[in-house]
Coordinates of C-alpha atoms in Angstrom, one line a residue:
M1 CA 0.0 0.0 0.0
R2 CA 1.3 3.5 -1.0
I3 CA 1.1 6.6 1.2
T4 CA -0.9 8.3 -1.5
D5 CA -3.6 5.7 -1.1
L6 CA -4.2 7.3 2.3
L7 CA -3.2 10.9 1.6
T8 CA -5.3 12.2 -1.3
K9 CA -6.0 15.6 -2.9
D10 CA -9.2 16.0 -0.9
T11 CA -7.3 15.7 2.4
I12 CA -4.7 18.3 1.6
L13 CA -4.7 21.9 2.9
L14 CA -2.0 24.0 1.4
N15 CA -3.1 27.3 3.0
M16 CA -4.2 26.7 6.6
T17 CA -5.9 29.6 8.3
A18 CA -5.3 28.4 11.9
S19 CA -3.3 30.6 14.2
S20 CA -3.2 28.3 17.3
K21 CA -2.8 24.6 18.1
P22 CA -6.5 24.0 18.9
E23 CA -7.5 25.7 15.7
A24 CA -5.0 23.7 13.6
I25 CA -6.4 20.4 15.1
D26 CA -10.0 21.5 14.3
E27 CA -9.1 22.5 10.8
L28 CA -7.3 19.2 10.0
I29 CA -10.1 17.2 11.5
G30 CA -12.6 19.2 9.5
K31 CA -10.7 18.3 6.3
L32 CA -10.8 14.5 7.2
D33 CA -14.5 14.7 8.1
Q34 CA -15.3 16.6 4.9
A35 CA -13.6 13.9 2.9
G36 CA -15.8 11.2 4.5
K37 CA -12.9 9.6 6.5
L38 CA -14.6 9.8 9.9
N39 CA -17.7 8.3 11.3
D40 CA -17.6 10.3 14.6
R41 CA -15.8 13.7 14.4
D42 CA -16.1 14.4 18.1
G43 CA -14.9 11.0 19.1
Y44 CA -11.8 11.4 16.8
K45 CA -11.1 14.8 18.2
Q46 CA -11.2 13.4 21.7
A47 CA -8.7 10.7 20.8
I48 CA -6.4 13.3 19.2
E49 CA -6.6 15.5 22.3
E50 CA -5.9 12.5 24.6
R51 CA -2.8 11.7 22.6
E52 CA -1.6 15.4 22.9
Q53 CA -2.0 15.2 26.7
Q54 CA 0.5 12.4 26.8
S55 CA 3.1 14.5 25.0
T56 CA 3.0 17.0 22.2
T57 CA 3.1 15.6 18.7
G58 CA 4.9 18.8 17.6
I59 CA 8.3 17.0 17.2
G60 CA 10.3 20.0 16.0
E61 CA 11.9 20.9 12.7
G62 CA 8.6 22.7 11.8
I63 CA 6.7 19.4 11.9
A64 CA 3.6 18.1 13.8
I65 CA 2.1 14.7 13.5
P66 CA -1.1 14.6 15.5
H67 CA -2.4 11.0 15.4
A68 CA -4.9 8.6 16.9
K69 CA -6.1 5.0 16.4
T70 CA -9.8 4.8 17.2
S71 CA -13.1 3.4 16.1
A72 CA -14.2 7.0 15.3
V73 CA -12.2 6.6 12.1
K74 CA -14.2 5.1 9.2
E75 CA -11.2 4.3 7.0
P76 CA -7.4 4.9 7.5
A77 CA -6.4 8.3 6.1
I78 CA -3.8 11.1 6.3
A79 CA -4.5 14.8 6.2
F80 CA -1.7 17.2 5.2
G81 CA -1.8 20.8 6.2
R82 CA 0.6 23.7 5.6
S83 CA 0.7 27.0 7.4
Q84 CA 2.7 29.6 5.5
E85 CA 3.3 31.7 8.7
G86 CA 3.7 28.9 11.1
L87 CA 2.1 28.6 14.5
D88 CA 2.8 27.7 18.1
Y89 CA 2.0 23.9 18.4
E90 CA 3.9 23.5 21.7
S91 CA 6.7 22.0 19.7
L92 CA 9.5 20.2 21.5
D93 CA 12.1 22.6 20.1
G94 CA 9.9 25.7 20.9
Q95 CA 9.9 26.8 17.2
P96 CA 6.8 27.5 15.0
T97 CA 5.3 24.6 13.2
N98 CA 4.3 24.8 9.5
L99 CA 3.9 21.2 8.2
F100 CA 1.1 19.1 9.7
F101 CA 0.3 15.4 9.0
M102 CA -2.8 14.2 10.8
I103 CA -2.9 10.5 10.9
A104 CA -6.3 8.7 11.3
A105 CA -6.0 5.0 12.0
S106 CA -9.1 2.9 12.4
E107 CA -9.5 0.5 15.3
G108 CA -9.2 -2.4 12.9
A109 CA -6.4 -1.0 10.7
N110 CA -4.5 -3.9 9.2
Q111 CA -0.7 -4.2 9.2
A112 CA -0.4 -2.8 5.7
H113 CA -2.1 0.4 6.8
L114 CA 0.0 0.8 9.9
E115 CA 3.3 0.2 8.1
T116 CA 2.3 2.8 5.5
L117 CA 1.5 5.4 8.1
S118 CA 4.7 4.6 9.9
S119 CA 6.8 5.0 6.7
L120 CA 5.5 8.6 6.3
S121 CA 7.0 9.4 9.7
S122 CA 10.3 8.1 8.5
F123 CA 10.2 10.2 5.3
L124 CA 9.9 13.4 7.3
M125 CA 13.3 13.0 8.7
D126 CA 14.7 13.8 5.2
K127 CA 15.3 17.6 5.0
K128 CA 15.1 17.6 1.2
F129 CA 11.7 15.9 1.3
R130 CA 10.4 18.5 3.8
E131 CA 11.7 21.3 1.5
K132 CA 9.7 19.9 -1.4
L133 CA 6.5 20.0 0.7
E134 CA 7.2 23.5 1.9
T135 CA 7.5 24.8 -1.7
A136 CA 4.7 22.7 -3.3
K137 CA 2.4 25.0 -5.2
T138 CA -0.5 22.5 -5.8
E139 CA -2.0 19.4 -4.3
D140 CA -0.5 17.4 -7.2
D141 CA 3.0 18.7 -6.3
V142 CA 2.5 17.2 -2.8
I143 CA 1.4 13.9 -4.2
E144 CA 4.3 13.8 -6.6
A145 CA 6.9 14.5 -3.9
I146 CA 5.5 11.7 -1.7
N147 CA 5.4 9.2 -4.6
A148 CA 9.0 10.1 -5.6
K149 CA 10.2 9.7 -2.0
E150 CA 8.5 6.4 -1.7
A151 CA 10.0 5.1 -5.0
E152 CA 13.4 6.2 -3.8
E153 CA 13.1 4.3 -0.5
N154 CA 11.8 1.1 -2.2
D155 CA 14.8 1.1 -4.5
E156 CA 17.2 1.0 -1.5
D157 CA 18.4 -2.3 -0.2
V158 CA 17.1 -3.4 3.2
E159 CA 19.6 -2.3 5.9
E160 CA 21.2 -5.2 7.7
S161 CA 23.3 -4.9 10.8
T162 CA 26.9 -6.0 10.7
D163 CA 29.0 -7.5 13.4
S164 CA 31.4 -5.3 15.1
A165 CA 32.9 -4.9 18.5
G166 CA 31.4 -1.4 18.8
K167 CA 27.8 -2.3 17.9
V168 CA 25.1 0.0 19.4
L169 CA 21.6 -1.3 19.9
A170 CA 18.4 0.8 20.4
V171 CA 14.7 0.3 21.0
T172 CA 12.2 3.0 20.2
A173 CA 8.6 3.1 21.3
C174 CA 5.8 5.7 21.8
P175 CA 2.3 5.3 23.2
T176 CA 0.5 4.9 19.9
G177 CA 3.4 3.4 18.0
I178 CA 2.7 5.1 14.7
A179 CA 4.8 8.2 14.4
H180 CA 7.5 9.0 16.9
T181 CA 8.6 5.3 17.2
Y182 CA 9.8 5.3 13.6
M183 CA 11.1 8.8 13.4
A184 CA 13.3 8.2 16.4
A185 CA 14.6 4.9 14.8
D186 CA 15.4 6.6 11.5
K187 CA 17.1 9.5 13.1
L188 CA 19.3 7.2 15.1
K189 CA 20.2 5.1 12.0
E190 CA 20.9 8.2 9.9
T191 CA 23.1 9.7 12.6
A192 CA 24.9 6.5 13.3
K193 CA 25.7 6.1 9.6
E194 CA 27.2 9.6 9.5
M195 CA 29.3 8.8 12.6
G196 CA 30.5 5.5 11.2
V197 CA 28.8 3.5 14.0
D198 CA 27.1 0.2 13.5
I199 CA 23.6 0.3 14.9
K200 CA 20.5 -1.9 15.0
V201 CA 17.2 -0.4 16.1
Q202 CA 14.2 -2.4 17.3
T203 CA 10.8 -0.6 16.8
N204 CA 7.9 -1.4 19.1
G205 CA 5.1 0.0 16.9
S206 CA 1.4 -0.6 16.4
S207 CA 2.1 -3.2 13.8
G208 CA 4.3 -5.1 16.3
V209 CA 8.0 -5.4 17.1
K210 CA 10.2 -5.0 14.0
N211 CA 13.9 -5.7 13.7
K212 CA 13.8 -7.5 17.1
L213 CA 17.1 -7.5 19.0
K214 CA 18.5 -11.0 19.3
A215 CA 20.5 -12.6 22.1
E216 CA 23.7 -12.4 20.0
D217 CA 23.1 -8.8 19.2
I218 CA 22.8 -7.9 22.9
E219 CA 25.9 -9.9 23.8
E220 CA 28.0 -8.1 21.2
A221 CA 26.6 -4.6 21.9
S222 CA 28.6 -2.0 23.7
A223 CA 25.4 -0.3 25.1
I224 CA 21.7 -0.1 24.4
I225 CA 19.6 3.0 24.0
V226 CA 16.0 2.7 25.1
A227 CA 14.1 5.7 23.7
A228 CA 10.5 5.2 24.8
D229 CA 7.5 6.9 26.4
T230 CA 5.8 3.5 27.1
H231 CA 6.8 0.2 28.7
V232 CA 9.6 -1.7 27.1
D233 CA 10.6 -5.2 28.2
M234 CA 14.2 -4.9 29.2
S235 CA 14.7 -8.2 30.9
D236 CA 17.1 -9.4 28.2
F237 CA 19.3 -6.4 28.8
D238 CA 20.4 -7.4 32.3
G239 CA 24.1 -6.6 32.8
K240 CA 24.4 -4.3 29.8
P241 CA 24.9 -0.5 29.9
V242 CA 21.5 0.9 29.1
I243 CA 20.6 4.6 28.4
E244 CA 16.9 5.3 29.1
V245 CA 15.4 8.5 27.6
P246 CA 12.1 9.7 26.2
V247 CA 11.5 9.0 22.6
A248 CA 11.9 12.7 21.7
K249 CA 15.5 12.6 22.8
A250 CA 16.4 10.2 20.0
I251 CA 14.8 12.5 17.5
H252 CA 16.6 15.7 18.7
E253 CA 19.8 14.4 20.4
P254 CA 20.8 11.3 18.5
K255 CA 24.5 12.1 18.3
E256 CA 24.8 12.6 22.0
L257 CA 23.0 9.3 22.7
I258 CA 25.1 7.3 20.3
T259 CA 28.3 8.9 21.6
K260 CA 27.4 7.9 25.1
A261 CA 26.5 4.4 24.0
V262 CA 29.8 3.9 22.1
N263 CA 31.7 5.2 25.2
Q264 CA 29.6 3.0 27.5
D265 CA 28.7 6.2 29.4
A266 CA 25.6 4.6 30.9
P267 CA 24.4 2.8 34.0
V268 CA 24.5 -1.0 34.0
Y269 CA 20.9 -2.3 34.0
R270 CA 19.9 -4.8 36.6
H271 CA 16.6 -6.5 35.9
E272 CA 16.2 -7.9 39.4
G273 CA 16.4 -4.4 40.8
G274 CA 13.8 -3.0 38.6
G275 CA 16.0 -0.3 37.2
S276 CA 19.5 1.0 36.6
E277 CA 22.3 1.9 38.8
P278 CA 22.9 5.7 39.2
A279 CA 24.1 7.3 36.0
G280 CA 26.2 10.3 35.3
D281 CA 23.4 11.9 33.3
S282 CA 21.1 13.5 35.8
K283 CA 18.4 14.1 33.3
Q284 CA 17.7 10.3 32.9
R285 CA 14.8 9.0 34.7
T286 CA 15.8 6.8 37.6
G287 CA 14.2 3.7 38.9
I288 CA 13.3 5.3 42.2
Y289 CA 11.5 8.1 40.4
K290 CA 9.5 5.7 38.3
H291 CA 8.5 3.6 41.4
L292 CA 7.5 6.7 43.4
M293 CA 5.4 8.1 40.5
N294 CA 3.6 4.8 40.1
G295 CA 2.5 5.0 43.7
V296 CA 1.6 8.7 43.5
S297 CA -0.4 8.4 40.3
N298 CA -2.5 5.5 41.6
M299 CA -3.0 7.3 44.9
L300 CA -4.2 10.6 43.3
P301 CA -7.8 9.5 42.6
F302 CA -8.3 8.7 46.3
V303 CA -6.9 12.2 47.2
V304 CA -9.2 14.0 44.8
G305 CA -12.3 11.9 45.3
G306 CA -12.1 11.6 49.1
G307 CA -11.0 15.2 49.6
I308 CA -13.8 16.8 47.7
L309 CA -16.4 14.5 49.4
I310 CA -15.1 15.6 52.8
A311 CA -15.2 19.2 51.8
I312 CA -18.8 18.9 50.6
S313 CA -19.9 17.4 53.9
F314 CA -18.9 20.7 55.6
F315 CA -21.6 22.5 53.7
F316 CA -24.1 21.0 56.1
G317 CA -22.2 22.3 59.1
I318 CA -18.8 21.9 60.8
N319 CA -20.1 19.1 63.0
S320 CA -22.7 17.7 60.7
A321 CA -21.0 14.3 60.5
D322 CA -21.1 13.9 64.3
P323 CA -24.3 12.0 65.5
E324 CA -23.9 13.8 68.9
S325 CA -24.1 17.3 67.4
E326 CA -27.2 19.4 66.9
Q327 CA -25.9 20.0 63.3
Y328 CA -25.9 16.3 62.5
N329 CA -27.0 15.4 59.0
R330 CA -27.1 11.8 57.9
F331 CA -26.1 12.6 54.3
A332 CA -23.1 14.6 55.5
E333 CA -22.1 11.7 57.8
M334 CA -22.2 9.4 54.7
L335 CA -20.1 11.8 52.7
N336 CA -17.5 12.1 55.5
T337 CA -17.5 8.3 55.9
I338 CA -16.9 7.7 52.2
G339 CA -14.3 10.4 51.8
G340 CA -12.5 10.4 55.2
G341 CA -13.2 7.0 56.7
N342 CA -12.6 5.0 53.5
A343 CA -11.0 6.9 50.5
F344 CA -8.5 8.8 52.7
F345 CA -7.9 5.8 54.8
L346 CA -6.6 4.0 51.7
L347 CA -4.2 6.7 50.6
V348 CA -1.1 5.4 52.3
P349 CA -1.7 1.7 51.7
V350 CA -2.4 2.4 48.0
L351 CA 0.8 4.5 47.7
A352 CA 2.9 1.8 49.3
G353 CA 1.3 -1.0 47.3
F354 CA 1.9 0.5 43.9
I355 CA 5.4 1.6 44.8
A356 CA 6.2 -2.0 45.7
S357 CA 4.5 -3.4 42.6
S358 CA 6.5 -1.1 40.4
I359 CA 9.7 -2.5 42.0
A360 CA 8.8 -6.2 42.2
D361 CA 5.8 -6.4 39.8
R362 CA 2.6 -8.1 41.0
P363 CA 4.2 -10.1 43.9
G364 CA 5.2 -6.7 45.6
F365 CA 1.6 -5.3 45.7
A366 CA 0.3 -7.3 48.7
P367 CA 3.2 -6.7 51.0
G368 CA 3.2 -3.1 50.0
M369 CA -0.4 -2.7 50.9
V370 CA 0.1 -4.4 54.2
G371 CA 3.1 -2.3 55.0
G372 CA 1.3 0.9 54.2
L373 CA -1.7 -0.1 56.3
I374 CA 0.7 -0.8 59.3
A375 CA 2.2 2.6 58.7
T376 CA -1.1 4.3 59.3
T377 CA -2.5 2.1 62.1
S378 CA 0.3 0.8 64.2
G379 CA 2.2 3.6 65.9
V380 CA 2.7 4.5 69.5
E381 CA -0.2 4.4 72.0
G382 CA -2.2 7.6 72.0
A383 CA -1.0 8.8 68.6
D384 CA -3.5 8.4 65.8
G385 CA -2.5 8.0 62.1
G386 CA 0.8 6.2 62.7
S387 CA 3.7 7.5 60.6
G388 CA 1.5 8.5 57.7
F389 CA 2.8 9.5 54.3
L390 CA 6.5 9.1 55.2
G391 CA 5.8 5.7 56.7
G392 CA 4.0 4.7 53.5
L393 CA 7.0 5.7 51.4
I394 CA 9.3 3.6 53.5
A395 CA 6.8 0.7 53.5
G396 CA 6.5 0.8 49.7
F397 CA 10.2 0.6 49.0
L398 CA 10.8 -1.8 51.8
A399 CA 8.1 -4.2 50.5
G400 CA 9.3 -3.9 46.9
Y401 CA 13.0 -4.6 47.5
L402 CA 12.2 -7.2 50.1
T403 CA 10.0 -9.1 47.6
L404 CA 12.9 -8.9 45.1
G405 CA 15.1 -10.5 47.7
V406 CA 12.6 -13.3 48.3
K407 CA 12.3 -13.9 44.5
K408 CA 16.1 -14.1 44.2
M409 CA 16.3 -16.4 47.2
L410 CA 13.8 -18.8 45.7
E411 CA 15.4 -19.0 42.3
G412 CA 17.1 -22.3 43.1
L413 CA 13.9 -24.2 43.9
P414 CA 13.1 -27.2 41.8
A415 CA 11.1 -26.5 38.7
F416 CA 8.1 -28.5 39.9
L417 CA 7.6 -25.8 42.7
D418 CA 7.5 -22.9 40.2
G419 CA 3.7 -22.9 40.4
L420 CA 3.7 -22.4 44.1
K421 CA 6.1 -19.4 44.1
T422 CA 3.6 -16.7 43.2
V423 CA 0.6 -18.1 45.1
L424 CA 2.3 -19.3 48.2
F425 CA 6.0 -18.5 48.8
Y426 CA 6.2 -14.9 47.6
P427 CA 3.1 -13.6 49.5
V428 CA 3.7 -15.4 52.7
L429 CA 7.4 -14.5 53.0
A430 CA 7.2 -11.0 51.7
I431 CA 4.1 -10.0 53.7
F432 CA 5.7 -11.6 56.8
G433 CA 9.0 -9.7 56.3
T434 CA 7.5 -6.4 55.5
G435 CA 5.0 -6.6 58.3
M436 CA 7.5 -7.5 61.0
I437 CA 9.9 -4.7 60.0
M438 CA 7.2 -2.1 59.8
L439 CA 5.8 -3.1 63.2
L440 CA 9.3 -2.6 64.6
I441 CA 10.2 0.7 63.0
N442 CA 6.7 2.4 62.9
P443 CA 6.5 3.2 66.6
P444 CA 9.8 5.2 66.6
L445 CA 8.6 7.0 63.4
T446 CA 5.3 7.8 65.1
S447 CA 7.1 9.1 68.2
I448 CA 8.2 12.0 66.1
Y449 CA 4.5 13.0 66.1
T450 CA 4.2 13.3 69.9
G451 CA 7.7 14.8 70.2
L452 CA 6.7 17.7 67.9
L453 CA 3.5 18.3 69.9
D454 CA 5.5 18.6 73.1
W455 CA 7.9 21.0 71.4
L456 CA 5.2 23.2 70.0
E457 CA 3.4 23.5 73.3
G458 CA 6.6 25.0 74.7
L459 CA 6.4 27.8 72.1
T460 CA 3.0 29.2 73.0
G461 CA 4.5 32.1 75.0
A462 CA 7.1 33.0 72.4
N463 CA 6.9 35.5 69.6
V464 CA 3.6 35.0 67.8
A465 CA 5.1 35.5 64.3
L466 CA 7.7 32.8 65.0
L467 CA 5.0 30.5 66.2
G468 CA 3.0 31.2 63.0
I469 CA 6.1 30.5 60.9
I470 CA 6.7 27.2 62.6
I471 CA 3.0 26.1 62.5
G472 CA 2.6 27.2 58.8
G473 CA 5.9 25.6 57.7
M474 CA 5.2 22.3 59.4
M475 CA 1.9 22.0 57.5
A476 CA 3.8 22.0 54.2
V477 CA 6.8 19.8 55.1
D478 CA 5.1 16.4 54.5
M479 CA 1.6 17.5 53.4
G480 CA -0.6 15.2 55.4
G481 CA 2.2 13.2 57.1
P482 CA 3.2 13.1 60.8
I483 CA 4.7 16.6 60.9
N484 CA 1.7 18.1 59.2
K485 CA -0.6 16.2 61.6
A486 CA 1.5 17.3 64.6
A487 CA 0.9 21.0 63.8
Y488 CA -2.8 20.4 63.0
T489 CA -3.4 18.4 66.2
F490 CA -1.7 21.2 68.2
G491 CA -4.2 23.6 66.7
I492 CA -7.1 21.4 67.7
A493 CA -5.7 21.2 71.2
T494 CA -5.5 24.9 71.5
L495 CA -8.9 25.3 70.0
D496 CA -10.3 23.2 72.9
A497 CA -8.5 25.5 75.3
G498 CA -10.2 28.6 73.7
N499 CA -7.2 29.8 71.6
Y500 CA -8.5 30.1 68.0
T501 CA -5.3 31.6 66.4
I502 CA -3.2 28.4 66.1
I503 CA -5.8 26.4 64.2
A504 CA -6.3 29.4 61.9
A505 CA -2.6 29.4 61.1
A506 CA -2.5 25.7 60.6
M507 CA -5.5 25.7 58.2
A508 CA -4.1 28.6 56.2
G509 CA -0.7 27.0 56.0
G510 CA -2.2 23.7 54.9
M511 CA -4.2 25.5 52.1
V512 CA -1.0 27.0 50.6
P513 CA 0.8 24.0 49.0
P514 CA -2.0 22.9 46.6
L515 CA -3.0 26.6 45.9
A516 CA 0.7 27.4 45.2
M517 CA 1.1 24.5 42.8
A518 CA -2.2 25.5 41.1
F519 CA -0.9 29.1 40.6
A520 CA 2.6 27.9 39.5
S521 CA 1.3 25.4 36.9
T522 CA -1.0 28.2 35.5
I523 CA 1.6 31.0 35.5
F524 CA 4.7 29.0 34.5
K525 CA 3.1 26.6 32.0
N526 CA 6.3 25.8 30.2
K527 CA 7.8 24.3 33.4
F528 CA 5.1 21.7 33.9
T529 CA 3.9 18.7 31.8
K530 CA 0.4 18.6 30.4
Q531 CA -0.6 16.1 33.1
E532 CA 0.8 18.4 35.8
R533 CA -1.1 21.4 34.4
E534 CA -4.3 19.3 34.5
S535 CA -3.6 18.3 38.1
G536 CA -3.0 22.0 38.8
K537 CA -6.6 22.8 37.9
T538 CA -7.8 20.3 40.5
A539 CA -5.4 21.7 43.0
Y540 CA -7.3 25.0 43.1
A541 CA -10.3 23.2 44.5
L542 CA -8.3 21.0 46.8
G543 CA -6.4 24.0 48.2
A544 CA -9.6 26.0 48.7
F545 CA -11.1 23.1 50.7
F546 CA -7.9 22.6 52.8
I547 CA -6.9 19.3 51.2
T548 CA -3.1 19.7 51.6
E549 CA -2.5 16.3 50.0
G550 CA -3.4 17.9 46.6
A551 CA 0.2 19.0 46.4
I552 CA 1.7 15.6 47.0
P553 CA 2.0 14.6 43.3
F554 CA 4.0 17.7 42.6
A555 CA 6.2 17.3 45.7
A556 CA 6.8 13.6 44.9
A557 CA 7.9 14.4 41.3
D558 CA 10.3 17.2 42.2
P559 CA 10.8 17.3 46.0
A560 CA 14.0 19.3 46.0
R561 CA 12.3 22.4 44.5
V562 CA 8.7 22.0 45.5
I563 CA 8.9 21.2 49.2
P564 CA 11.2 24.1 50.2
S565 CA 9.1 26.5 48.2
M566 CA 5.9 25.3 49.8
V567 CA 7.4 25.5 53.3
V568 CA 8.4 29.1 52.7
G569 CA 5.0 30.1 51.4
S570 CA 3.1 28.3 54.2
A571 CA 5.5 29.8 56.8
I572 CA 4.7 33.3 55.5
T573 CA 1.0 32.7 55.6
G574 CA 1.2 31.3 59.1
A575 CA 3.2 34.3 60.3
L576 CA 0.7 36.7 58.7
T577 CA -2.4 35.1 60.3
M578 CA -0.7 35.3 63.7
L579 CA 0.4 38.9 63.2
F580 CA -3.2 39.8 62.1
S581 CA -4.5 38.0 65.3
I582 CA -6.9 36.0 63.2
G583 CA -9.0 33.5 65.1
L584 CA -11.0 30.6 63.6
T585 CA -13.5 28.6 65.5
A586 CA -13.7 25.7 63.0
P587 CA -11.1 23.0 62.6
H588 CA -11.6 22.2 59.0
G589 CA -13.3 23.3 55.8
G590 CA -11.2 25.9 54.0
V591 CA -13.3 28.4 52.2
V592 CA -16.5 26.9 53.6
V593 CA -15.6 28.2 57.1
I594 CA -14.2 31.6 56.2
G595 CA -17.4 33.1 57.6
L596 CA -16.5 31.7 61.0
V597 CA -13.4 33.9 61.3
E598 CA -13.6 36.0 64.4
G599 CA -13.9 39.7 63.9
G600 CA -16.2 39.8 60.9
F601 CA -15.5 40.9 57.3
V602 CA -12.2 42.7 57.8
Q603 CA -10.6 39.8 59.6
A604 CA -11.9 37.4 57.0
A605 CA -10.5 39.5 54.2
L606 CA -7.1 39.6 56.0
Y607 CA -7.2 35.8 56.3
I608 CA -7.8 35.3 52.6
A609 CA -5.1 37.9 51.8
A610 CA -2.6 35.9 54.0
I611 CA -3.4 32.7 52.2
L612 CA -3.1 34.3 48.8
I613 CA 0.2 36.1 49.6
G614 CA 1.9 32.8 50.8
S615 CA 0.5 30.9 47.9
I616 CA 1.8 33.4 45.3
V617 CA 5.2 33.7 46.9
A618 CA 5.5 29.9 46.9
A619 CA 4.3 29.7 43.3
I620 CA 6.9 32.3 42.2
I621 CA 9.7 30.5 44.0
V622 CA 8.9 27.0 42.6
G623 CA 8.3 28.5 39.1
T624 CA 11.7 30.2 39.3
L625 CA 13.5 27.1 40.5
K626 CA 12.0 24.6 38.0
K627 CA 13.5 24.1 34.6
D628 CA 11.8 25.1 31.4
L629 CA 10.7 21.7 29.8
R630 CA 11.3 23.1 26.3
K631 CA 15.0 23.4 27.1
A632 CA 15.3 20.2 29.1

């Protein structure tokens, strides 16, 4: 099948009118729909936008290849668009985009269709081919340029790898496996040829694995480049230097990657450890980061869903969930039970469970969950909440690596016992080991909670601003963990004693982290991923309702920059509320209870101002410290 069987004159736009990325997407979709290639325009648009949220398809060099494989496509097709002026398509190189190929693959697209779509991506790596498209005067000129390029490629002999001591291997893969996978592969091969380096590239595309790396290839290779934005099985690479990078790196920095591979400037991959040893390149994603993000991403729905339900329950009254209160409302109690008693109760176990499963695969999940549950329920007598978020992190990594140890220990068992490993030996030994260690270390971790309470009580007579700084800062250190809870519980204790200023500082300080990250992801868009910007929108609501945990995903992804920034912002807010002598009679609720601030409208306005000042300061600090993703 030829490319021009899919790209026809009725799907070509030589003079696009779009001036922005959304407009360009709409214009190209409109062309495909007008040509009768779609059976559900809105469904196809949704699939395109979902792909863009994973990572921009503006690959640089003035090219964008938005693509999707969905049942909303009636028949596989390609739309070509050209913008004379160029437009901002959030391209990886930050430059304007003027050539657009929108790929529409149907859910049942056969292998011939997929290979044809993939070959187009490869052609675009040829600068001369792009120049022909840029200067084409008619639709026929575009068709002719594509046919000529296709004929040229078909005349070439199939590239075969040769044996050499300095062989470099690579694997490329992107989420849809249509465009970036093959562009990265071609760029690596083209650059390696210029450098005189022997390379073999495996592509994990929609049509399957092509040019698969063999055992003898791996044995001879000096290093392996894995350029992927999706999972790649690297079990065969154990003991070899492996460079792990996003697929875009192979498109834009192929020479640097190949040079590192030739020089073996890469960490040695250890499959049993679930990742690589520390590397010299700090930009590479480390195993610990991946494991942590696996836990955080799976925990986030519990944070959002549970937190919002808790906040809604306060609309019925601060004590509406308490059967003993005059404000009691059965529906509010149900909301609080679902959100706080169940969803929030599962936060730490889910975090630990998915960290452990990222390290040790499925066998790590159960011991991780058990370890996380122990972290939240088994502390010292009289201290609720155990060691919280920090204990969950420890439990997750402990369970994961302990499970790996169990798997390694049982490798020598007779083959007839293999069936019992996953259903009996792994869970029993890993859960036992994780549980015993967590039961031993959790009480000392939880003791930090009571120790901080005693320390704070000794500061009540000190400078009020200093006390506000400490209370506010503590609310942001671990965002729902033992330090946060120590400050909050101290506020509750002083509330019972008739002092309403401490709880006001604690709540305000706890609202800052999610609000700050919401402001930062809005103001400094180029320093956050698409997913983080979407999480930032949710963080506005979480911060407003005093759900400090809404900032955890940002803190987990970049703790060195985010946590100190949040602590500074929350400390400023805490100090301001104490200096303004703001008192609050409610222990929770965020914006819902602003009306309960003592002193009426003026004090309530000052309270809001203190929260906004700390949030904006923290947002500016984190936005200044974080790197621009376009330059990363």
